[in-house]
Short mmCIF file of C-alpha atoms and ligand atoms in Angstrom, two decimals:
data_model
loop_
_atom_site.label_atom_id
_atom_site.label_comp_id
_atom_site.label_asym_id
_atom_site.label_seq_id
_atom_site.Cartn_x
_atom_site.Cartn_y
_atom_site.Cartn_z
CA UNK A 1 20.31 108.16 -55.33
CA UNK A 2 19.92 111.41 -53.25
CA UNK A 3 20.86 111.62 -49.49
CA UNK A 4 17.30 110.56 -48.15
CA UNK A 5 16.32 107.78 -49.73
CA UNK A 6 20.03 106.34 -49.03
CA UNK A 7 19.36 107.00 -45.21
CA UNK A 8 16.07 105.16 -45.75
CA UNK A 9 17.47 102.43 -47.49
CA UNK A 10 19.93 102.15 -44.89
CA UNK A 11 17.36 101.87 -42.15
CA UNK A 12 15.27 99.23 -44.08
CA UNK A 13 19.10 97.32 -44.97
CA UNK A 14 19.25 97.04 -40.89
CA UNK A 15 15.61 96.89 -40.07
CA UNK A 16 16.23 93.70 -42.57
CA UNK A 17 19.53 92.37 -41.20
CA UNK A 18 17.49 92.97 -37.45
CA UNK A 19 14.58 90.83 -38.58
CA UNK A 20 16.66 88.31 -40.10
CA UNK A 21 18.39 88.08 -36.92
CA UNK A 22 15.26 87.91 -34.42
CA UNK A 23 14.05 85.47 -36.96
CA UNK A 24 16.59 83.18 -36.53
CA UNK A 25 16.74 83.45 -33.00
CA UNK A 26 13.16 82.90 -32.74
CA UNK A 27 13.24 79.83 -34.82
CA UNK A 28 16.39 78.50 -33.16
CA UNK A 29 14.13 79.11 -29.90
CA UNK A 30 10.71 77.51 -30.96
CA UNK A 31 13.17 74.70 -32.27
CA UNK A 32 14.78 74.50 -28.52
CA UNK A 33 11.50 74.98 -27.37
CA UNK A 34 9.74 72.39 -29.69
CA UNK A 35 12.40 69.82 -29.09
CA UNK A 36 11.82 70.54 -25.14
CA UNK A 37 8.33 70.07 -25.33
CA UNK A 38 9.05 66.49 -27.38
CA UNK A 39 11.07 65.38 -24.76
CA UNK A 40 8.34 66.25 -21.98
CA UNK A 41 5.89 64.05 -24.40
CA UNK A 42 8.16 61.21 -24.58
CA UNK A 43 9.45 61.44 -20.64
CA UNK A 44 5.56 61.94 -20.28
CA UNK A 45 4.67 58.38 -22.14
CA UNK A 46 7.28 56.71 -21.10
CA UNK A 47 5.65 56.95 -17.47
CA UNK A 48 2.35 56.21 -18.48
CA UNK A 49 3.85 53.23 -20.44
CA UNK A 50 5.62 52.49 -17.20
CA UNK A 51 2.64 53.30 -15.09
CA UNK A 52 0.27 50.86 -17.64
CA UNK A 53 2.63 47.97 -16.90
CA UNK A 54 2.53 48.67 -13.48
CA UNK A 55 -1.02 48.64 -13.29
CA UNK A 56 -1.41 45.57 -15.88
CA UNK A 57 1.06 43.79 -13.59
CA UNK A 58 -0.50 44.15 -10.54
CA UNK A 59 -3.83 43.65 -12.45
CA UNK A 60 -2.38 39.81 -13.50
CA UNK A 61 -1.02 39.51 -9.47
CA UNK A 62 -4.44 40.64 -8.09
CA UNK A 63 -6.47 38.26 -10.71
CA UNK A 64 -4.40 35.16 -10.21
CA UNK A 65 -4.27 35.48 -6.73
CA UNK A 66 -6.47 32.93 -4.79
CA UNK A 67 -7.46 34.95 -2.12
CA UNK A 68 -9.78 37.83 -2.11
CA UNK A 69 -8.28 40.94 -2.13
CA UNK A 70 -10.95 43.92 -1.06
CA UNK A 71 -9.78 47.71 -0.26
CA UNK A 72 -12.61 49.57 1.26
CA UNK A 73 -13.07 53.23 1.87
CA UNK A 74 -13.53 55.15 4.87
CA UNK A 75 -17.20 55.85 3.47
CA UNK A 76 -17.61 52.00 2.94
CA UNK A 77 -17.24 51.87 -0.53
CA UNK A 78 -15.44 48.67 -2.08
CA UNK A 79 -12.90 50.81 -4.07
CA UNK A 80 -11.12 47.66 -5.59
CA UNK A 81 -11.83 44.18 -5.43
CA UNK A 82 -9.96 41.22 -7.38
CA UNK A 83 -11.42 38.46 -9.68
CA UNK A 84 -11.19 35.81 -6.47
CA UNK A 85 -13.32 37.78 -4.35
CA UNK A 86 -15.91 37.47 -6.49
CA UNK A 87 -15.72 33.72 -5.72
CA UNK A 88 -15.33 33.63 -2.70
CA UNK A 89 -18.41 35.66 -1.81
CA UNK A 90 -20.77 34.64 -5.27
CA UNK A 91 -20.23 38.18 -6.39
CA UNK A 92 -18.16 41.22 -6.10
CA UNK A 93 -19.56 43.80 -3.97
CA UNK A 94 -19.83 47.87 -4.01
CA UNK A 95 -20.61 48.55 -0.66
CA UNK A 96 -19.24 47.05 2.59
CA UNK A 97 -22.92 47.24 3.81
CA UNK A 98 -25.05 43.84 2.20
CA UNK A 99 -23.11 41.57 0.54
CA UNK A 100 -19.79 40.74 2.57
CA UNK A 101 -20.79 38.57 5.21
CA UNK A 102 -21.17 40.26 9.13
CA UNK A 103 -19.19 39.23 10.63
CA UNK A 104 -16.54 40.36 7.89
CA UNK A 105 -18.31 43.73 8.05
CA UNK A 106 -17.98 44.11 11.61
CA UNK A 107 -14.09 43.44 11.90
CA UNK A 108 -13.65 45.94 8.41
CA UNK A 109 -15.60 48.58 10.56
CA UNK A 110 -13.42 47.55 13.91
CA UNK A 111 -10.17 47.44 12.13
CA UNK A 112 -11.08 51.49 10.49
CA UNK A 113 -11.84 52.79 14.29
CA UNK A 114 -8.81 50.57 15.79
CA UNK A 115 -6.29 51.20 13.50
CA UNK A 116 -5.32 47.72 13.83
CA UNK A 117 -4.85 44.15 12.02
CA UNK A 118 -7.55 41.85 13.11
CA UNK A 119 -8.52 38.60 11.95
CA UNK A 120 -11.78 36.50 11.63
CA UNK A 121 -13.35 33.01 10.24
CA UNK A 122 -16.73 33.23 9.04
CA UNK A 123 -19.45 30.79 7.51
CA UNK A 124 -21.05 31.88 4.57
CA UNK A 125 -23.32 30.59 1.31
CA UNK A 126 -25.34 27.89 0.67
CA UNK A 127 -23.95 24.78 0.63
CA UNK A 128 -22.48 26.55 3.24
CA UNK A 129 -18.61 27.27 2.94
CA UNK A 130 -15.88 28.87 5.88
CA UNK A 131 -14.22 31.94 4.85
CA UNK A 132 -11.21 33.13 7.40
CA UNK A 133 -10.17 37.31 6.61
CA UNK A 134 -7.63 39.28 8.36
CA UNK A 135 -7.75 43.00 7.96
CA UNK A 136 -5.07 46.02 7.66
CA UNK A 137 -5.54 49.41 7.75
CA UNK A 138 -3.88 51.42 4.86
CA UNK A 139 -3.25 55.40 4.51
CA UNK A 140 -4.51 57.60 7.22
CA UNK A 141 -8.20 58.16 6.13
CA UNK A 142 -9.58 55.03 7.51
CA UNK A 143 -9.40 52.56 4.18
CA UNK A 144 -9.22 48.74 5.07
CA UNK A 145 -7.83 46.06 3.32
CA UNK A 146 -9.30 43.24 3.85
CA UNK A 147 -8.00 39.47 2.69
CA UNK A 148 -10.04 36.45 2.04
CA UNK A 149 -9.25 32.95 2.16
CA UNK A 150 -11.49 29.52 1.11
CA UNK A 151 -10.85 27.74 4.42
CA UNK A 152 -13.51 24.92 3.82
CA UNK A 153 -11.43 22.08 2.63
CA UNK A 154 -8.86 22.45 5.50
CA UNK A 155 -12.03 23.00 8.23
CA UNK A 156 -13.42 19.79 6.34
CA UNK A 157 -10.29 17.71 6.93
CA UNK A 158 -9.97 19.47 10.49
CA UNK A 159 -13.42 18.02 11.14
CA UNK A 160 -12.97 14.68 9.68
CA UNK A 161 -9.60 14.26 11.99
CA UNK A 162 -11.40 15.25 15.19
CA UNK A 163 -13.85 12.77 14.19
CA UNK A 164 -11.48 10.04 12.90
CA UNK A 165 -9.35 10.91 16.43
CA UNK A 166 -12.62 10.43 18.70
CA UNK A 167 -13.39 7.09 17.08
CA UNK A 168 -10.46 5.67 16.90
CA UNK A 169 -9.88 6.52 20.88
CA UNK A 170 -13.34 4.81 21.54
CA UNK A 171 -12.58 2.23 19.43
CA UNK A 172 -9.36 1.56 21.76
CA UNK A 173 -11.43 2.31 25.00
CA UNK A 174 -13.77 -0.54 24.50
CA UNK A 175 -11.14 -3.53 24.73
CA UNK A 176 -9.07 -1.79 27.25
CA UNK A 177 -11.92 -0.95 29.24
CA UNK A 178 -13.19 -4.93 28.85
CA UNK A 179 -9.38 -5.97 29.88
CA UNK A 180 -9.47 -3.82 33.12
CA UNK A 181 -12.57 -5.18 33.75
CA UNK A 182 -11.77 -8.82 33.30
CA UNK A 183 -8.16 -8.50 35.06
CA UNK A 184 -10.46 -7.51 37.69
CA UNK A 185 -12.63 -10.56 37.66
CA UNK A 186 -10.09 -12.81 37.73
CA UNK A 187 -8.52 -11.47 40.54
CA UNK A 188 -11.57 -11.58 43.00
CA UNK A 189 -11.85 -15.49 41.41
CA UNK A 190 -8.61 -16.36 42.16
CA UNK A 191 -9.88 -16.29 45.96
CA UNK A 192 -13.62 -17.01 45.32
CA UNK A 193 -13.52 -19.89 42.51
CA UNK A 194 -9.97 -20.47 40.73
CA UNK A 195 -11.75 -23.01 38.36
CA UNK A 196 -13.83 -20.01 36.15
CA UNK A 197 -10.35 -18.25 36.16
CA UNK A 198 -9.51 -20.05 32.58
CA UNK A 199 -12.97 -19.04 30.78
CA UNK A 200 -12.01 -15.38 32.12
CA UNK A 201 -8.33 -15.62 30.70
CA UNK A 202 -9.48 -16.59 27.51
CA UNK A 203 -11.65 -13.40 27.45
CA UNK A 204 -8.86 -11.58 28.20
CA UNK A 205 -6.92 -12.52 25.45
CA UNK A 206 -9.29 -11.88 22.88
CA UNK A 207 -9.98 -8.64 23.87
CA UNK A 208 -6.38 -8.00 23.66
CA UNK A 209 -6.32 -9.62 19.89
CA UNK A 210 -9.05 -7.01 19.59
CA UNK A 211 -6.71 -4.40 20.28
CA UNK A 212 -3.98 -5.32 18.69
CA UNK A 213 -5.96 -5.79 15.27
CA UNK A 214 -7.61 -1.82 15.78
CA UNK A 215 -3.40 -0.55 16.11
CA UNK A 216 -2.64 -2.64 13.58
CA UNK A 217 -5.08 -1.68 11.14
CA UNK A 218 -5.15 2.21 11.95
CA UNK A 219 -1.17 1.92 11.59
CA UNK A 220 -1.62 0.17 7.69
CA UNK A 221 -4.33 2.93 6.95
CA UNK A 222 -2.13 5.84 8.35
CA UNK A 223 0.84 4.15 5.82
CA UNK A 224 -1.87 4.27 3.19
CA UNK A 225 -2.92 7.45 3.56
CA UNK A 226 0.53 8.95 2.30
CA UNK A 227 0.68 6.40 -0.49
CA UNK A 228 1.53 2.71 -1.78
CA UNK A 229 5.29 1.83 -3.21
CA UNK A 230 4.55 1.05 -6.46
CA UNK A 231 7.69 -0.36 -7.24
CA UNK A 232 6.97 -4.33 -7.76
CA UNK A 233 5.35 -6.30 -10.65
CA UNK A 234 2.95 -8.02 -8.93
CA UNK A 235 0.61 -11.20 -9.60
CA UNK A 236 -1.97 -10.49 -8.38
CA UNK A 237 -3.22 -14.65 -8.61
CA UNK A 238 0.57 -15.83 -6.72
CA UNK A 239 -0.97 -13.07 -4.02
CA UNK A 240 -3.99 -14.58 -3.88
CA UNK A 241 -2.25 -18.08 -3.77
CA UNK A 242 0.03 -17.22 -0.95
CA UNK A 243 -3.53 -15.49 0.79
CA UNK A 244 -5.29 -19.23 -0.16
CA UNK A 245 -4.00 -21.34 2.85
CA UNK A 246 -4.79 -19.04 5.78
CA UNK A 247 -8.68 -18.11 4.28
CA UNK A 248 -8.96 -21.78 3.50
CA UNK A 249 -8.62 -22.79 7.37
CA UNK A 250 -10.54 -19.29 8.12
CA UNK A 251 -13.65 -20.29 6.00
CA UNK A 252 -13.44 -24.22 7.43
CA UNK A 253 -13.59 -22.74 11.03
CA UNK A 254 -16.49 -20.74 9.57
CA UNK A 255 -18.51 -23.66 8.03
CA UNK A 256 -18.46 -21.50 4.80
CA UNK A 257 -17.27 -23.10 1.34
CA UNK A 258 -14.88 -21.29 -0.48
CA UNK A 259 -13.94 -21.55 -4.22
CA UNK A 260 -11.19 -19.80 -5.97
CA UNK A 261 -10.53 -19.26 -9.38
CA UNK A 262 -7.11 -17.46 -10.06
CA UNK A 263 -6.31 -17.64 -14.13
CA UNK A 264 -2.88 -16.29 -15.58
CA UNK A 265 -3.30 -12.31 -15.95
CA UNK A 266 -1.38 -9.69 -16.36
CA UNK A 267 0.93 -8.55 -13.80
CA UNK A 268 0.14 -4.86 -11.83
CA UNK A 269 2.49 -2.12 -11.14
CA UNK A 270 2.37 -1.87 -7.00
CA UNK A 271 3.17 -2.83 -3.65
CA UNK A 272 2.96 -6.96 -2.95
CA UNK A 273 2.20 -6.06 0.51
CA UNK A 274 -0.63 -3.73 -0.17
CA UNK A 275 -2.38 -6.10 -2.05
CA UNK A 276 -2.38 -9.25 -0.26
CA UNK A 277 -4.18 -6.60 2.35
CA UNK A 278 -6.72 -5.61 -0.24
CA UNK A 279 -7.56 -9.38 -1.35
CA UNK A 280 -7.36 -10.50 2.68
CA UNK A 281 -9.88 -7.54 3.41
CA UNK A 282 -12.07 -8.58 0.75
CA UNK A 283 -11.99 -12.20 1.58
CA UNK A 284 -11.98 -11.92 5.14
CA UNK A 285 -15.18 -10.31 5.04
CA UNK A 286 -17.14 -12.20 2.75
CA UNK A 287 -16.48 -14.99 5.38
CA UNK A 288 -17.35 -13.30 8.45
CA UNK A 289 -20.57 -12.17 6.69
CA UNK A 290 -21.46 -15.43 5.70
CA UNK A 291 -23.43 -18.02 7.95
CA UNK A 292 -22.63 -21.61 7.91
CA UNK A 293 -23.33 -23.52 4.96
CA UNK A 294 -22.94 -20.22 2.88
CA UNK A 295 -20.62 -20.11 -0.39
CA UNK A 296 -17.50 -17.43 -1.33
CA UNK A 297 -16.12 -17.51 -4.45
CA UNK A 298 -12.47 -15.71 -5.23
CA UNK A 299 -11.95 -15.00 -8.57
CA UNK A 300 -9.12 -12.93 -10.51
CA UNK A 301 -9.45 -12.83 -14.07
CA UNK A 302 -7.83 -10.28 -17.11
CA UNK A 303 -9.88 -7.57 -18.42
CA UNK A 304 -9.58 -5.03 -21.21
CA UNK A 305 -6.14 -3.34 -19.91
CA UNK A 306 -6.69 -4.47 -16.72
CA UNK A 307 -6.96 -7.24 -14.22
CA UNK A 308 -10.20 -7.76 -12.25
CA UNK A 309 -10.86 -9.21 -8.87
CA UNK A 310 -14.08 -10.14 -7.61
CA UNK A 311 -15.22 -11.47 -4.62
CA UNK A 312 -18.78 -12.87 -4.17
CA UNK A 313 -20.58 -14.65 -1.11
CA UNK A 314 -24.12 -15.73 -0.55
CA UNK A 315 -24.12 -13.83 2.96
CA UNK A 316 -26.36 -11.33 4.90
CA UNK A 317 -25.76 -8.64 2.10
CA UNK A 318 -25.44 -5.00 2.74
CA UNK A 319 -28.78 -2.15 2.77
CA UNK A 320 -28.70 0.08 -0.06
CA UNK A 321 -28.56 2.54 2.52
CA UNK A 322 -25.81 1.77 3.81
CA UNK A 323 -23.67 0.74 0.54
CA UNK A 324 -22.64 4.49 -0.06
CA UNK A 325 -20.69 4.63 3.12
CA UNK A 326 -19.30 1.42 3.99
CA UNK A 327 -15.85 2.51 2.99
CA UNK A 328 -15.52 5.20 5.77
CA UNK A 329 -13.37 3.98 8.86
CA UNK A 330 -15.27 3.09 11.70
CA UNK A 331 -18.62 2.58 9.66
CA UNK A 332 -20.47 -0.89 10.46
CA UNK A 333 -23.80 -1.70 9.35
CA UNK A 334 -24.26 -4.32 11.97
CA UNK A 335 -22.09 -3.12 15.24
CA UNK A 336 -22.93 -6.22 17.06
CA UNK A 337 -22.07 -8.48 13.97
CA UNK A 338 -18.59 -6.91 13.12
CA UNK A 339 -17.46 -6.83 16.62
CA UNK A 340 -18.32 -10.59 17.53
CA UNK A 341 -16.44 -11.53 13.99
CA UNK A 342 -13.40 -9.38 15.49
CA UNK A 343 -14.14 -6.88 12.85
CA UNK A 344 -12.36 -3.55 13.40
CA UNK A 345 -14.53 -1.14 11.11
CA UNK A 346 -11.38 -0.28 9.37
CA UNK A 347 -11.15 -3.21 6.85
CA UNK A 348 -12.96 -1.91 3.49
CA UNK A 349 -11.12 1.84 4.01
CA UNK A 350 -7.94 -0.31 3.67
CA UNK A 351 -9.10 -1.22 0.43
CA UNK A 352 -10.50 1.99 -0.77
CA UNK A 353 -7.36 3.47 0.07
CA UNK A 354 -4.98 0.18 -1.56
CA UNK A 355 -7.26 0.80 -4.91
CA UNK A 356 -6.99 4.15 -5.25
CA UNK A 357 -3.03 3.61 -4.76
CA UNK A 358 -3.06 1.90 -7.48
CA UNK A 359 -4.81 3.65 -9.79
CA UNK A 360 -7.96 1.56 -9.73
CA UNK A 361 -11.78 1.06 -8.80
CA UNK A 362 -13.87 -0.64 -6.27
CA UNK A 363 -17.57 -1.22 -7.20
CA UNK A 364 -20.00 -3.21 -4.63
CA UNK A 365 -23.59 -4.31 -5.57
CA UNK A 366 -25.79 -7.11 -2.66
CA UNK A 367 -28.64 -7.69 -2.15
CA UNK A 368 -30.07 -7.97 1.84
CA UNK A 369 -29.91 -11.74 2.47
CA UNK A 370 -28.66 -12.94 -0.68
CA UNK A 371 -25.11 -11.61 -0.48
CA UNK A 372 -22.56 -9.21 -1.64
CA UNK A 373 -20.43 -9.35 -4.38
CA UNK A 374 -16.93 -6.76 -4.75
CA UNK A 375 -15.49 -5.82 -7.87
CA UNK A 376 -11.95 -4.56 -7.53
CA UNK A 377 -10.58 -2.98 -11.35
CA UNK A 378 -6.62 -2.52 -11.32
CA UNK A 379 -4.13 -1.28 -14.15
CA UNK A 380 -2.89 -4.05 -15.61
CA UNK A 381 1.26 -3.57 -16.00
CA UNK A 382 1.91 -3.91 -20.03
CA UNK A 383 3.55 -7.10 -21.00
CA UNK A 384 7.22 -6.08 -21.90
P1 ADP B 401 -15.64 -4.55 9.76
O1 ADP B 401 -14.34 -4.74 10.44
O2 ADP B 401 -16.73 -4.10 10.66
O3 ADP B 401 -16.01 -5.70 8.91
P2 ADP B 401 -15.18 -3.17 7.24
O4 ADP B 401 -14.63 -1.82 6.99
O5 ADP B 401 -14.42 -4.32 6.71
O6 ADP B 401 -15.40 -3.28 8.80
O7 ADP B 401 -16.65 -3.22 6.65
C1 ADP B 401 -17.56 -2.19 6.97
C2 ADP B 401 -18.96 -2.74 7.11
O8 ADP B 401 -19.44 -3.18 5.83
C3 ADP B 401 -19.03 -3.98 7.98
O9 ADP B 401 -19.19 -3.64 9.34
C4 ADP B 401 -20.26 -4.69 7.44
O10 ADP B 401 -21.40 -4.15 8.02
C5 ADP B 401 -20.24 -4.32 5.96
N1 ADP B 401 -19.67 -5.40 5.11
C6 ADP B 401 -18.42 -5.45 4.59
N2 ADP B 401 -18.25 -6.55 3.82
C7 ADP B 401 -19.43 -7.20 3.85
C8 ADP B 401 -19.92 -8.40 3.23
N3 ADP B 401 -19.15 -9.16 2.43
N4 ADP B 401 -21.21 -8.75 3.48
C9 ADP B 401 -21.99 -8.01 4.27
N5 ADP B 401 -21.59 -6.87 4.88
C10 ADP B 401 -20.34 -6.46 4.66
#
């Protein structure tokens, strides 16, 4: 080789070892750089995996919520709205404007310009139903939450215990007001004529036995109301045995015939106490709603499962009108009537509430002036 080509060769020996070198480098570096950008792509779906389950999980909170969640935007746009919103208000809206009720619109709008909480209880729908909202404002460009709750049930039960509270007080009123009256009487007698003062003290006391029966009664249903003990084995005939005596003398007194029928059947899971109230109820009334010379017939007899108690009379009878609320408290067909038989208006809600304690039914069918006949269904305990 002569001198040239060796300084050539030379060159393109190091030109070769250079390459060979950047090479290297240059892979080694698109390897870092490779193995940098895989670990940006995993960090990168690890945090959209994370943000996914963040979103799925509040996703599952928002849907299984019961109340309506609603974030609207400062331009009145429903940005999100959950699954219960939709029914709460029949559908889930877009806009603020239209669908949300306006009074809910109006506090939304007031609670943007305010910058505070507010709350509100509105009426909405048809049948009509109470929704109550209370607002907050989120960020700082005016967006509103805005949460919904189904009130109605709890405004219904409000609404039944005002109700149940102003009856019951009038209820009360009457004899006390009769007492105060009749104290009164007596006292201007005792100067005028003492001999009318007996006929007045014999008012007096049954106006008291009047009130006495109302407490008593609205003190069994409030007991009721949370529940029976269903602890006993009960027969439901030796109740209706041990009830037998006093309705005997009570139908005598009445002029009314009574017949009972009690045949072995099976025993039922409850309270004793409950249901001698349920049969003396029953009973009771088919005497006071029974003129002289009228018939009541007691019978308890064992069904399919269960043990069945009917209770029939050939008195005034009951309007079809009227049968679908007898078993509210205070409801009388025949004010006059129920009052001059001492009735309180509470008797056949005892027995609503005794039957559905124990786990049973209470059917009615009458017919105006031919009588009345109850049919009370209960569990019957199996034989063990
Ligand atoms: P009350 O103390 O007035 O009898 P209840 O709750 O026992 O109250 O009964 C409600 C109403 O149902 C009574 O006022 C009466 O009008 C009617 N009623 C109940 N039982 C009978 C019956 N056997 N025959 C006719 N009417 C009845």
């Amino acid at each position: 080789m002569d001198g040239v080509p060796l300084v050539v060769a030379l060159v393109i020996a190091l030109a070769g070892v250079a390459v060979a070198a950047y090479e290297r480098r240059a892979s080694l570096e698109a390897r870092r750089a490779s193995s940098a950008l895989d670990r940006s792509a995993q960090d990168l779906r690890e945090q959209v995996q994370a943000l996914d389950e963040e979103r799925r999980a509040m996703d599952a909170v928002l849907s299984s919520m019961e109340e309506g969640i609603v974030l609207v935007g400062p331009d009145g746009r429903v940005r999100l709205a959950n699954a219960a919103t939709g029914r709460h208000l029949g559908t889930v809206p877009a806009l603020l404007a239209g669908v949300l009720p306006l009074g809910l619109q109006e506090t939304v709008r007031r609670t943007a310009a305010e910058r505070r909480g507010q709350a509100v209880e509105v009426e909405t729908g048809a049948p009509s139903r109470w929704l109550r909202g209370a607002t907050i404002p989120v960020g700082e460009d005016g967006s509103v939450l805005l949460v919904l709750r189904d009130v109605t049930a709890s405004k219904r039960l409000e609404h039944i215990r005002r109700d149940f509270v102003a009856n019951a007080s009038h209820e009360l009123k009457t004899p006390a007001a009769s007492i105060r009256a009749t104290a009164e009487t007596i006292r201007t007698a005792a100067a005028d004529d003492p001999s009318v003062i007996p006929r007045f003290a014999e008012q007096l006391d049954r106006e008291a036995v009047r009130l006495s029966r109302i407490v008593s009664d609205l003190l069994d249903l409030s007991r009721l109301e949370t529940g029976s003990d269903l602890d006993e084995r009960v027969s439901l005939d030796a109740v209706l045995r041990e009830e037998g005596e006093r309705v005997e003398e009570e139908a005598a007194e009445a002029g009314v015939e009574l017949s009972i029928r009690a045949g072995p059947a099976p025993r039922v899971r409850g309270s004793a106490r409950d249901l001698s109230l349920l049969i003396r109820n029953l009973v009771d009334n088919a005497i006071r709603y029974t003129k002289p010379g009228g018939r009541v017939h007691v019978s308890i007899d064992a069904g399919d499962g269960e043990v069945v108690l009917t209770v029939t009379d050939t008195g005034v009878g009951i309007p079809t009108r009227d049968l679908p609320r007898i078993f509210e408290r205070f409801y009388r067909v025949d004010r006059a009537r129920s009052r001059e038989t001492g009735g309180t208006g509470l008797g056949l809600s005892i027995v609503k509430h005794v039957v559905e304690n124990h786990g049973g039914s209470v059917g009615v069918t009458s017919e105006l002036g031919r009588g009345t006949t109850f049919l009370v269904r209960l569990p019957a305990e199996p034989r063990t």
